[in-house]
mmCIF file of C-alpha atoms in Angstrom:
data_model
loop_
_atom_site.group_PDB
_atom_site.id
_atom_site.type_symbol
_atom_site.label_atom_id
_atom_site.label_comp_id
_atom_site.label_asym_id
_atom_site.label_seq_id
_atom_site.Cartn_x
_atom_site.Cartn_y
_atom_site.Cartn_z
ATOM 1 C CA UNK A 6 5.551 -26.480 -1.862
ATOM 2 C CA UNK A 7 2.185 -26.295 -1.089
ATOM 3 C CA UNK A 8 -1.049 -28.080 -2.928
ATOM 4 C CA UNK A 9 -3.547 -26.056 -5.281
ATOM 5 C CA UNK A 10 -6.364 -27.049 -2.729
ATOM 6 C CA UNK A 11 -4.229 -25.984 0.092
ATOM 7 C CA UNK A 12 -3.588 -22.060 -1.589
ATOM 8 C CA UNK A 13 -7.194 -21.896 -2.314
ATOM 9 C CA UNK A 14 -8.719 -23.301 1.232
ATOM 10 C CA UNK A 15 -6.524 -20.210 2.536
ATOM 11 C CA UNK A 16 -7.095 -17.706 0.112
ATOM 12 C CA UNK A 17 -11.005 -18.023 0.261
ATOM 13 C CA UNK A 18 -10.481 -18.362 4.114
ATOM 14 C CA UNK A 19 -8.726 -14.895 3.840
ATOM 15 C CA UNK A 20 -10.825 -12.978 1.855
ATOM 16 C CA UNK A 21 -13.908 -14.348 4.167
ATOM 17 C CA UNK A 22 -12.056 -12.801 6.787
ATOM 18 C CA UNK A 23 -12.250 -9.538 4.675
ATOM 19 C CA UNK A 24 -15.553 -9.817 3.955
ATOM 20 C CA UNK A 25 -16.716 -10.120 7.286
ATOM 21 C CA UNK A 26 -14.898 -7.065 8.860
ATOM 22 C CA UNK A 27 -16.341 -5.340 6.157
ATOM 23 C CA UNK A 28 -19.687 -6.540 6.343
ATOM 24 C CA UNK A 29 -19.409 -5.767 10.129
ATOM 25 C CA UNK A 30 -17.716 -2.178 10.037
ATOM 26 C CA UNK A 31 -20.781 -1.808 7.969
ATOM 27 C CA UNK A 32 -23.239 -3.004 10.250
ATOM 28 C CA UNK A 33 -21.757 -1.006 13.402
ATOM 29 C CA UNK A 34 -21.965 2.446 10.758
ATOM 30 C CA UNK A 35 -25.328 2.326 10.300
ATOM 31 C CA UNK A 36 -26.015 1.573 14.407
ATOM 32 C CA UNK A 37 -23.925 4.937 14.890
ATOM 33 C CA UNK A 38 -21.010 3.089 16.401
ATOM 34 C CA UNK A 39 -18.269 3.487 14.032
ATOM 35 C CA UNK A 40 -15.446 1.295 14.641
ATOM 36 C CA UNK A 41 -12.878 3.067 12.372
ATOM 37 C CA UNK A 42 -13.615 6.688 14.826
ATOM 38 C CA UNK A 43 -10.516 5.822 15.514
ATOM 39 C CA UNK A 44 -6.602 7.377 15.135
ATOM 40 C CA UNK A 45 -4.781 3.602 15.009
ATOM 41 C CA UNK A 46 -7.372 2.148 12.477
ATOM 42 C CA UNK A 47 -7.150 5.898 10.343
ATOM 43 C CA UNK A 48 -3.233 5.391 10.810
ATOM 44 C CA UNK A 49 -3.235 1.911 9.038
ATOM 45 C CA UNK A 50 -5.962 2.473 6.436
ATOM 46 C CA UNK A 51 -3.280 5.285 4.945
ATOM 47 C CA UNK A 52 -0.738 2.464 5.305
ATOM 48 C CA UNK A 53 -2.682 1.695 1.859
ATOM 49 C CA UNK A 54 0.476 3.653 -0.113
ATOM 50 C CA UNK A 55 2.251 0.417 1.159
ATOM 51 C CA UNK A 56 0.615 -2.418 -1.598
ATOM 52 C CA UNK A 57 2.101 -5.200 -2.881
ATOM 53 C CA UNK A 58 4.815 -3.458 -4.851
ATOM 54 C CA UNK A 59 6.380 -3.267 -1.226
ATOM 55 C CA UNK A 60 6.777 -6.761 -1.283
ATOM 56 C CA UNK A 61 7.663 -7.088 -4.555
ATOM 57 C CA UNK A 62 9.130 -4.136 -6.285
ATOM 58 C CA UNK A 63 11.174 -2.476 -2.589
ATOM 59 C CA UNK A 64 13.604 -6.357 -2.663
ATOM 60 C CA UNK A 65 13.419 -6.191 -6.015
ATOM 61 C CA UNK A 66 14.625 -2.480 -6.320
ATOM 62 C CA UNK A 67 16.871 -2.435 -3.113
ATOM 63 C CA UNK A 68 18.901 -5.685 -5.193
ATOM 64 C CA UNK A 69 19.166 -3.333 -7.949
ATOM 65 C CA UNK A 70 19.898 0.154 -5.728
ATOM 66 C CA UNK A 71 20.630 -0.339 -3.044
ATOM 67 C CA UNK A 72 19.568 2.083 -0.095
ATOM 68 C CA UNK A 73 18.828 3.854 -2.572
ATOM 69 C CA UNK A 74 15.230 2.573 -2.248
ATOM 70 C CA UNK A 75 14.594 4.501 0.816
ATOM 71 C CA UNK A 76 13.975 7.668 -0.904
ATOM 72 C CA UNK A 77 10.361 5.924 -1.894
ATOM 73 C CA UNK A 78 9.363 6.074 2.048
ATOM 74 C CA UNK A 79 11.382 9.028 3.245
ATOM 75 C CA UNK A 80 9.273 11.343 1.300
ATOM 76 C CA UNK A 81 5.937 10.518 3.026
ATOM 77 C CA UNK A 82 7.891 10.201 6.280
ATOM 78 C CA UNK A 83 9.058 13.949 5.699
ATOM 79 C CA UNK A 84 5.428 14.470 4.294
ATOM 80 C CA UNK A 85 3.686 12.947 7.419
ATOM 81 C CA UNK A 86 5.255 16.103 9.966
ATOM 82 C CA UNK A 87 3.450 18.309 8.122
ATOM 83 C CA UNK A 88 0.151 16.576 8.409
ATOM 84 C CA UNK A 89 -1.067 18.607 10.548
ATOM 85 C CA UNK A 90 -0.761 21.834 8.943
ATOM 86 C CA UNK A 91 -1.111 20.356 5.084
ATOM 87 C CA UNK A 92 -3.451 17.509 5.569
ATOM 88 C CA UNK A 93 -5.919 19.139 7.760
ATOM 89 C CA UNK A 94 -6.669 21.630 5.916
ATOM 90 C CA UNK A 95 -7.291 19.743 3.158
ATOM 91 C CA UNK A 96 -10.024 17.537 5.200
ATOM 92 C CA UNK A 97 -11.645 20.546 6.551
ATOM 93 C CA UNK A 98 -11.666 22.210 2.546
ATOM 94 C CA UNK A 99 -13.463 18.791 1.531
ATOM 95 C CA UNK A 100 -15.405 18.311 4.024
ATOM 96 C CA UNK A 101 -16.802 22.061 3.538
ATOM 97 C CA UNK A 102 -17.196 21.745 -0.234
ATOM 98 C CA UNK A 103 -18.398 17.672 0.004
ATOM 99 C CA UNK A 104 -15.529 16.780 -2.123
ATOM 100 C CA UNK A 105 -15.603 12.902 -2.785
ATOM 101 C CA UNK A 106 -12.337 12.748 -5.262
ATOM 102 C CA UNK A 107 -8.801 14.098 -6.012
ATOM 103 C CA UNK A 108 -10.327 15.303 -9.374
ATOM 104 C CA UNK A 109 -13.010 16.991 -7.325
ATOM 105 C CA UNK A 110 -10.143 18.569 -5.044
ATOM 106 C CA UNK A 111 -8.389 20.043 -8.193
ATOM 107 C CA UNK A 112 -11.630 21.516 -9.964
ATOM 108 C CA UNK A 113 -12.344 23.266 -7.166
ATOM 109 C CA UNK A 114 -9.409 24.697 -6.580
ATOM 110 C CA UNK A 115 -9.871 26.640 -9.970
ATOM 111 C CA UNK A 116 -13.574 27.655 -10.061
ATOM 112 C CA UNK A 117 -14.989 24.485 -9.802
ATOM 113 C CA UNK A 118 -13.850 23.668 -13.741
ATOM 114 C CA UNK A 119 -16.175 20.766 -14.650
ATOM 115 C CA UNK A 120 -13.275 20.133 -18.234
ATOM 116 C CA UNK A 121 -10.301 20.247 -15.427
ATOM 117 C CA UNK A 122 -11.889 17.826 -13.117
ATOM 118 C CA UNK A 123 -12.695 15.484 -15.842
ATOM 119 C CA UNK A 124 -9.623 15.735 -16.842
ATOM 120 C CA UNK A 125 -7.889 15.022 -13.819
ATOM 121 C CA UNK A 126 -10.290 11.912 -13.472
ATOM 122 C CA UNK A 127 -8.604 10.572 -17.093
ATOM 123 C CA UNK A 128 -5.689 10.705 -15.964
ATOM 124 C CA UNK A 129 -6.245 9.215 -12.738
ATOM 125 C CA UNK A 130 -8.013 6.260 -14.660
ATOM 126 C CA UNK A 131 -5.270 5.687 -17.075
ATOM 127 C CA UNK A 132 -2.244 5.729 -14.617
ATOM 128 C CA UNK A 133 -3.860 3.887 -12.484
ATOM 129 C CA UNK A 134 -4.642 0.873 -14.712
ATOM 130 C CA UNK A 135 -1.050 -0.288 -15.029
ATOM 131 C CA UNK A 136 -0.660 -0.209 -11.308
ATOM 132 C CA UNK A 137 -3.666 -2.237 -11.099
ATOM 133 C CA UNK A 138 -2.353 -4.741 -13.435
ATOM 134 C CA UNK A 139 1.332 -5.129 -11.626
ATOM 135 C CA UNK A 140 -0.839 -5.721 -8.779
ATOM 136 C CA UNK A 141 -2.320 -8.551 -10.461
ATOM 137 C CA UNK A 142 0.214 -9.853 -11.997
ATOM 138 C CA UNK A 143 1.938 -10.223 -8.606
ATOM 139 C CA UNK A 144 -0.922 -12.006 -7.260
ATOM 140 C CA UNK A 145 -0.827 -14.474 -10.232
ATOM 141 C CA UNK A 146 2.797 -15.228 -9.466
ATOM 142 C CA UNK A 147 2.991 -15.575 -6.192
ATOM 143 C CA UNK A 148 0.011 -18.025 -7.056
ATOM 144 C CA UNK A 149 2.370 -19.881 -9.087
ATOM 145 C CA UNK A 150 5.529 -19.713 -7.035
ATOM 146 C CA UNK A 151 3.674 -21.131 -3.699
ATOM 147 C CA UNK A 152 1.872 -23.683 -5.820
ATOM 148 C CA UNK A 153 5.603 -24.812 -7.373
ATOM 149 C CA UNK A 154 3.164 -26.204 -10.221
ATOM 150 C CA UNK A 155 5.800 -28.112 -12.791
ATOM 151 C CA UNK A 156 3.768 -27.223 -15.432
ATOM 152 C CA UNK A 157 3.631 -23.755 -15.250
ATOM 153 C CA UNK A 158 6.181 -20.832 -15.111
ATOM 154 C CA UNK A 159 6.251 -17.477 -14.846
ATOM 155 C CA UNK A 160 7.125 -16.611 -18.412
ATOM 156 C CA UNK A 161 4.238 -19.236 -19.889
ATOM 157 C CA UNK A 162 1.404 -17.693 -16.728
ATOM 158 C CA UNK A 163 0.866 -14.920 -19.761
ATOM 159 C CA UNK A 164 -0.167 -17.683 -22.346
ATOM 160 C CA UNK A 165 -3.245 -19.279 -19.754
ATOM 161 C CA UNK A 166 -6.206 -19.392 -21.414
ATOM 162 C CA UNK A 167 -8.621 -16.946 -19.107
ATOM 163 C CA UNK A 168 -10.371 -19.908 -17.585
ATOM 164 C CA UNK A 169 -7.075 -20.867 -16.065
ATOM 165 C CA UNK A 170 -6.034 -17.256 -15.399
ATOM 166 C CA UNK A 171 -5.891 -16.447 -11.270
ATOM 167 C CA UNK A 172 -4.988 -12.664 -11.969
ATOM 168 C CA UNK A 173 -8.669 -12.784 -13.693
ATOM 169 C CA UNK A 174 -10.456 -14.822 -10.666
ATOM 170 C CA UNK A 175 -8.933 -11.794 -8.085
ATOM 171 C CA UNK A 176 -9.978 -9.678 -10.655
ATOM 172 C CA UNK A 177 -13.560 -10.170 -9.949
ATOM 173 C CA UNK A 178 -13.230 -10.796 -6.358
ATOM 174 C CA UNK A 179 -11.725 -7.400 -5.880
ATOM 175 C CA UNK A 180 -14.862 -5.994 -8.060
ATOM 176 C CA UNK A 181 -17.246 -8.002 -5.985
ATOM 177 C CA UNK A 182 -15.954 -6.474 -2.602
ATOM 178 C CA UNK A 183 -15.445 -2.807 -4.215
ATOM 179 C CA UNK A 184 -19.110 -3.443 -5.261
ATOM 180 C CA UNK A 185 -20.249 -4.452 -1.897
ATOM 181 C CA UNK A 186 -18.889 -2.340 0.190
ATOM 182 C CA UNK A 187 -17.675 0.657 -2.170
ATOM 183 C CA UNK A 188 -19.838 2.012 -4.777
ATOM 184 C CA UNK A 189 -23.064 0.085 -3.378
ATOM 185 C CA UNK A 190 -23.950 3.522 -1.866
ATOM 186 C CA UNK A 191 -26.142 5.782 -3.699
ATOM 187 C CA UNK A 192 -25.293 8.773 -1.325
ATOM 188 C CA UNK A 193 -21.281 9.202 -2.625
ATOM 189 C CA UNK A 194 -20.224 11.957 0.417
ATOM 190 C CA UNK A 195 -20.951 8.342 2.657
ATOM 191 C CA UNK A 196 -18.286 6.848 4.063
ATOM 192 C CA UNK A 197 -17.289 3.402 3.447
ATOM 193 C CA UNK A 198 -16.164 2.101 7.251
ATOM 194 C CA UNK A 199 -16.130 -1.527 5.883
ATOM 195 C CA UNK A 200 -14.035 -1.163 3.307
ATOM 196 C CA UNK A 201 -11.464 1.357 5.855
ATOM 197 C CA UNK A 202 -11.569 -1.558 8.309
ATOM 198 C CA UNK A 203 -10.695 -3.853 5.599
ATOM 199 C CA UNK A 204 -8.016 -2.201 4.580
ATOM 200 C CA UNK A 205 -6.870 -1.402 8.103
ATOM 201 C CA UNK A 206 -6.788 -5.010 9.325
ATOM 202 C CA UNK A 207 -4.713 -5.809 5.750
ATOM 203 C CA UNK A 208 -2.101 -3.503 6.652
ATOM 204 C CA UNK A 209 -1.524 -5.037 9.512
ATOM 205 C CA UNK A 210 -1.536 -8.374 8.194
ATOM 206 C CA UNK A 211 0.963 -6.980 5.411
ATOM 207 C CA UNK A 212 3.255 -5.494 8.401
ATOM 208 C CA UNK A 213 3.525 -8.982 10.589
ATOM 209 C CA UNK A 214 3.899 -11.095 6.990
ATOM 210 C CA UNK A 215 6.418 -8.793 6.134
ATOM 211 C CA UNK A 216 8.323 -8.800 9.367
ATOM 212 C CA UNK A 217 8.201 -12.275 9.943
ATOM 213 C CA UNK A 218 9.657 -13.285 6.851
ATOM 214 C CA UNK A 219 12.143 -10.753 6.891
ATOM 215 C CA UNK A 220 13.206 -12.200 10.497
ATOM 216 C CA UNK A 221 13.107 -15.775 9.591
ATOM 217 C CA UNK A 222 15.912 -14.601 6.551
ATOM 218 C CA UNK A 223 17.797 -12.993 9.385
ATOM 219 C CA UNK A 224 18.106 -14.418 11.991
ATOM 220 C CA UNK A 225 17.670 -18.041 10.597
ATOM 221 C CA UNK A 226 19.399 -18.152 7.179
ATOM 222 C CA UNK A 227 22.239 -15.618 8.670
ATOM 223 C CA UNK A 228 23.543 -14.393 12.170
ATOM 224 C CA UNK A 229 21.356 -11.119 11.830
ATOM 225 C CA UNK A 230 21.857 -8.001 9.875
ATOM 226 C CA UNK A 231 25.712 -7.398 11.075
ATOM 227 C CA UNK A 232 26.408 -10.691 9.538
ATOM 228 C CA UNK A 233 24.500 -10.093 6.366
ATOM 229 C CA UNK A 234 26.053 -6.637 6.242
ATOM 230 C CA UNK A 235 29.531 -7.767 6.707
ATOM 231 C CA UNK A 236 29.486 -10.207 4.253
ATOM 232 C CA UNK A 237 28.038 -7.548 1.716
ATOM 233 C CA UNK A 238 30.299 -5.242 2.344
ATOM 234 C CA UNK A 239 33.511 -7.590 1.526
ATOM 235 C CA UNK A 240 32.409 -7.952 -2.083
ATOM 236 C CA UNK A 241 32.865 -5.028 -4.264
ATOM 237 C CA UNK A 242 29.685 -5.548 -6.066
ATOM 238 C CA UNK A 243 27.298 -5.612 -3.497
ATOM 239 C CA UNK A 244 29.755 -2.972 -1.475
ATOM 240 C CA UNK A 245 28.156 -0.672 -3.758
ATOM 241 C CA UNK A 246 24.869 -0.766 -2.642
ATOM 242 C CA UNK A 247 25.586 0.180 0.691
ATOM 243 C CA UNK A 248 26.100 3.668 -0.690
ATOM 244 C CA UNK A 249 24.397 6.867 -1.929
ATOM 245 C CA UNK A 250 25.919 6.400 -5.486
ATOM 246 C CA UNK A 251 24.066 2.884 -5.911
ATOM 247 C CA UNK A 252 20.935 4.444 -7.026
ATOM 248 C CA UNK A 253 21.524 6.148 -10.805
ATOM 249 C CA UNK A 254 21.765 9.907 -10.672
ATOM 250 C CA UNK A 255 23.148 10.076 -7.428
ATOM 251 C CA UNK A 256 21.702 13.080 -5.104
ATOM 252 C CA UNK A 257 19.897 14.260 -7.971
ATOM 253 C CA UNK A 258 17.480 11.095 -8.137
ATOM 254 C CA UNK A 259 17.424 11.172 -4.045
ATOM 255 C CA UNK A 260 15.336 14.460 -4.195
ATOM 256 C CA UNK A 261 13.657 13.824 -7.004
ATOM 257 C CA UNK A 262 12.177 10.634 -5.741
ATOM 258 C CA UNK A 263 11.683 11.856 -2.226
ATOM 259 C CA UNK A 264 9.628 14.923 -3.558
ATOM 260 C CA UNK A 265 7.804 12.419 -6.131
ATOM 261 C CA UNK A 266 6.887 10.361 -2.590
ATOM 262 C CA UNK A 267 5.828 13.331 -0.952
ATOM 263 C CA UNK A 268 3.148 13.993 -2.892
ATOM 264 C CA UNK A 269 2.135 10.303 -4.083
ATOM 265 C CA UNK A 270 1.424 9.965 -0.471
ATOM 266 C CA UNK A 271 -1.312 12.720 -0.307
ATOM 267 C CA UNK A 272 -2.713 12.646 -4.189
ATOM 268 C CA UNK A 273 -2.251 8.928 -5.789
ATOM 269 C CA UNK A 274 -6.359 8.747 -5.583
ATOM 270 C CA UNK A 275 -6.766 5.718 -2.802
ATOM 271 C CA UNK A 276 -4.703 7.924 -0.275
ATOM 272 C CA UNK A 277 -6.822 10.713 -1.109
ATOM 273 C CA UNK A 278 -9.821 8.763 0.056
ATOM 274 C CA UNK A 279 -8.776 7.093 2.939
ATOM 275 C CA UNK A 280 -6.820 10.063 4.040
ATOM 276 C CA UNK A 281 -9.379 12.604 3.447
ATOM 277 C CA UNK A 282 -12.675 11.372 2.097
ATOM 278 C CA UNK A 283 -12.969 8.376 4.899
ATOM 279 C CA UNK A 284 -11.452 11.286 7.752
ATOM 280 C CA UNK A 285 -13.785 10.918 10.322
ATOM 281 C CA UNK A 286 -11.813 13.592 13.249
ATOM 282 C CA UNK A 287 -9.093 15.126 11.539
ATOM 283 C CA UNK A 288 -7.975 15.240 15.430
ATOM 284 C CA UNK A 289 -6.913 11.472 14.531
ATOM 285 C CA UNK A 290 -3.937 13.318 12.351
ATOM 286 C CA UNK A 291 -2.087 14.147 15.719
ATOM 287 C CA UNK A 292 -1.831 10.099 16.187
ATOM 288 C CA UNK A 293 -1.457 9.586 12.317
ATOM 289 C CA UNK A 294 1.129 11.896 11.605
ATOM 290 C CA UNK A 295 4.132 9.423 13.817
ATOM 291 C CA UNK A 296 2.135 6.541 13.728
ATOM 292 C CA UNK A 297 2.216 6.158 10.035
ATOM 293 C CA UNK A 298 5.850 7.229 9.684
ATOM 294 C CA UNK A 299 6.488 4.369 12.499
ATOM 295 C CA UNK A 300 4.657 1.727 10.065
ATOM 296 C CA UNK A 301 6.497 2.612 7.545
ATOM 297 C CA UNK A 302 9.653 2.155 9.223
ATOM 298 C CA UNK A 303 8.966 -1.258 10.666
ATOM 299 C CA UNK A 304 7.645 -2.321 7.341
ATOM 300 C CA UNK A 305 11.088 -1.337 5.453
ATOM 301 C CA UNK A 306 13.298 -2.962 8.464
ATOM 302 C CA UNK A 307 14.074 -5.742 6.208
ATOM 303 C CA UNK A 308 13.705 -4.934 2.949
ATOM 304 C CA UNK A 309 17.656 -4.449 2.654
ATOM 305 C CA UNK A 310 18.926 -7.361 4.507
ATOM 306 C CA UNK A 311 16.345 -9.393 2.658
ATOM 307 C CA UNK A 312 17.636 -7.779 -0.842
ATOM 308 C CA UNK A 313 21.528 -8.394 0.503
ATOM 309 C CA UNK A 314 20.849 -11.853 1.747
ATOM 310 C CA UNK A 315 18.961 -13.361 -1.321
ATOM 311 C CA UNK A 316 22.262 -11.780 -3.434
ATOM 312 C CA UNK A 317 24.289 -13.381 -1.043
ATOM 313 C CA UNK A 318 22.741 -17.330 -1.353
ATOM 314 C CA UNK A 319 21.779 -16.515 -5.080
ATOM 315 C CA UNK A 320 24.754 -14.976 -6.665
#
C-alpha cells in the first residue's frame, strides 16, 4: 500500500503538528491568553472517551452485536444532560479543595483517607495499563496493515525483537510529549493548555478520519446506508444484528452497559482531568453538555454501515 518511508514522513509530520499546538497552547498560558478558555475546544478535549478503540473495537464489536454497540455512547449521551447539575458541581468541589485526581476526588469524599486514595490510585494504575497496551497494539497494527509489509503479519508483530517493535517507538513518543507538556510542571493544581489543545485538535482529526472513511465505504463501495441496510437485512445472519437481541443478554446487557458508560464518561481518570481538572469556566458545560453528545453522534454515524458493509464484501 504505502512505503515504510512514506508512514513515517507522515507520522513524524503528525506528531510535529502535535507538538507544536502544544508547545504553543503553552506559550499563549503563560502570556495570560489561554486558547483552550474556550466551550468548543473544552467540548472536544472530553471527546478523549472516544480513543482508538472507537476505531477499532466499535466495527469490530458492531460485526459481532450489532446495534447493540450503541449502548457504549448512549450512556454518556444520557450522562452529558445532566452535566450541568452533576458535572459542575464536581468542578466547583475540586476546584475548592485543589483536587488534581479521581483518587483525590474519592479520598475526599470520606475524610480525606490518605489508604482510600492510594488505593483508588492502584487501581486506576492497573486497569489502566491494559487499555494502554490495546492502544498500542492498535497502533502497531495499523503500522503493519498500511505498510502491507510481506514479511510481517499480525500474528508474528508479537515475536519483533524490541528494536523492530513500533508499539515501543510510540511508546516513548507518547512519554516524551506527556513529559513535556504533562508532568514537566512542578506546581500539579496547573493546568496543562498544551496538552488540552492537543488533544482537542486530535479529536477533531479522529472525527473527519472517521467520517470520511466511513463515507467513502458508503457512498462509494455501496449506494448509501439504505442499500447497505437492505442487503443486510435479506440475510438471516446479519438480519440479526439489526435487532435488540443481537447483543448477548438482551435488555439486561443494554442497561448494564449504558450505566457502565455513564459513569466511564465522568471517572475513567483522563476524563476526570480534562473534564474537571483542565475546567477553566464551568460556564463552558452549557456548550459541552450538546456539543459533546453531537460529537459523539457524528463519530458513530458509520460505525454500523461500516460493520454491515465489510460483512457484506467479506463474508
Amino acid at each position: 500500500m504505502f512505503s515504510t518511508s512514506v508512514i513515517i514522513l507522515s507520522i513524524s509530520a503528525y506528531l510535529a503538528l502535535l507538538f507544536g499546538i502544544a508547545f504553543y497552547g503553552d506559550r499563549r498560558a503563560e502570556q495570560h491568553r489561554s486558547i483552550i478558555s474556550n466551550p468548543y475546544i473544552y467540548s472536544l478535549s472530553i471527546a478523549v472517551y472516544c480513543t482508538a478503540w472507537t476505531f477499532f473495537g466499535s466495527v469490530g464489536y458492531a460485526a459481532r452485536n450489532g446495534v447493540g454497540f450503541l449502548p457504549i455512547y448512549l450512556g454518556p449521551t444520557l450522562m452529558a444532560a445532566l452535566w450541568w447539575f452533576v458535572l459542575r458541581k464536581i468542578i466547583r468541589i475540586s476546584r475548592k479543595q485543589r483536587i488534581t485526581s479521581i483518587a483525590d476526588f474519592i479520598g475526599s469524599r470520606y475524610g480525606k483517607s490518605a489508604r482510600l486514595t492510594g488505593l483508588v490510585t492502584l487501581i486506576a494504575v492497573l486497569g489502566i495499563l491494559p487499555y494502554i497496551s490495546l492502544q498500542l497494539k492498535a497502533i502497531a497494527n495499523s503500522f503493519l496493515i498500511i505498510s502491507n509489509s510481506p514479511s510481517l503479519s499480525l500474528s508474528s508483530a508479537a515475536e519483533l525483537p524490541l528494536w523492530n517493535d513500533t508499539a515501543f517507538y510510540v511508546a516513548l513518543l507518547l512519554a516524551a510529549f506527556t513529559i513535556l507538556f504533562g508532568t514537566r510542571h512542578l506546581d500539579v493544581t496547573e493546568r496543562h493548555e498544551g496538552m488540552v489543545a492537543a488533544i482537542a485538535f486530535e479529536s477533531l482529526v479522529k472525527l473527519l478520519a472517521f467520517m470520511a472513511v466511513g463515507a467513502y465505504v458508503t457512498f462509494s463501495l455501496f449506494d448509501g446506508p439504505a442499500d447497505i441496510f437492505s442487503r443486510a437485512a435479506a440475510k438471516p445472519e446479519l438480519a440479526q444484528l439489526l435487532t435488540m437481541d443481537a447483543l448477548p443478554g438482551g435488555y439486561a446487557s443494554w442497561f448494564s452497559l449504558t450505566l457502565i458508560s455513564m459513569s466511564a464518561v465522568l471517572f475513567l481518570p483522563r476524563q476526570f482531568q480534562v473534564a474537571v481538572v483542565e475546567n477553566v469556566n464551568d460556564q463552558h458545560l452549557l456548550k459541552a453538555s450538546w456539543l459533546f453528545p453531537l460529537y459523539l453522534l457524528l463519530i458513530n454515524l458509520f460505525v454500523l454501515p461500516l460493520a454491515l458493509g465489510g460483512l457484506l464484501i467479506f463474508w
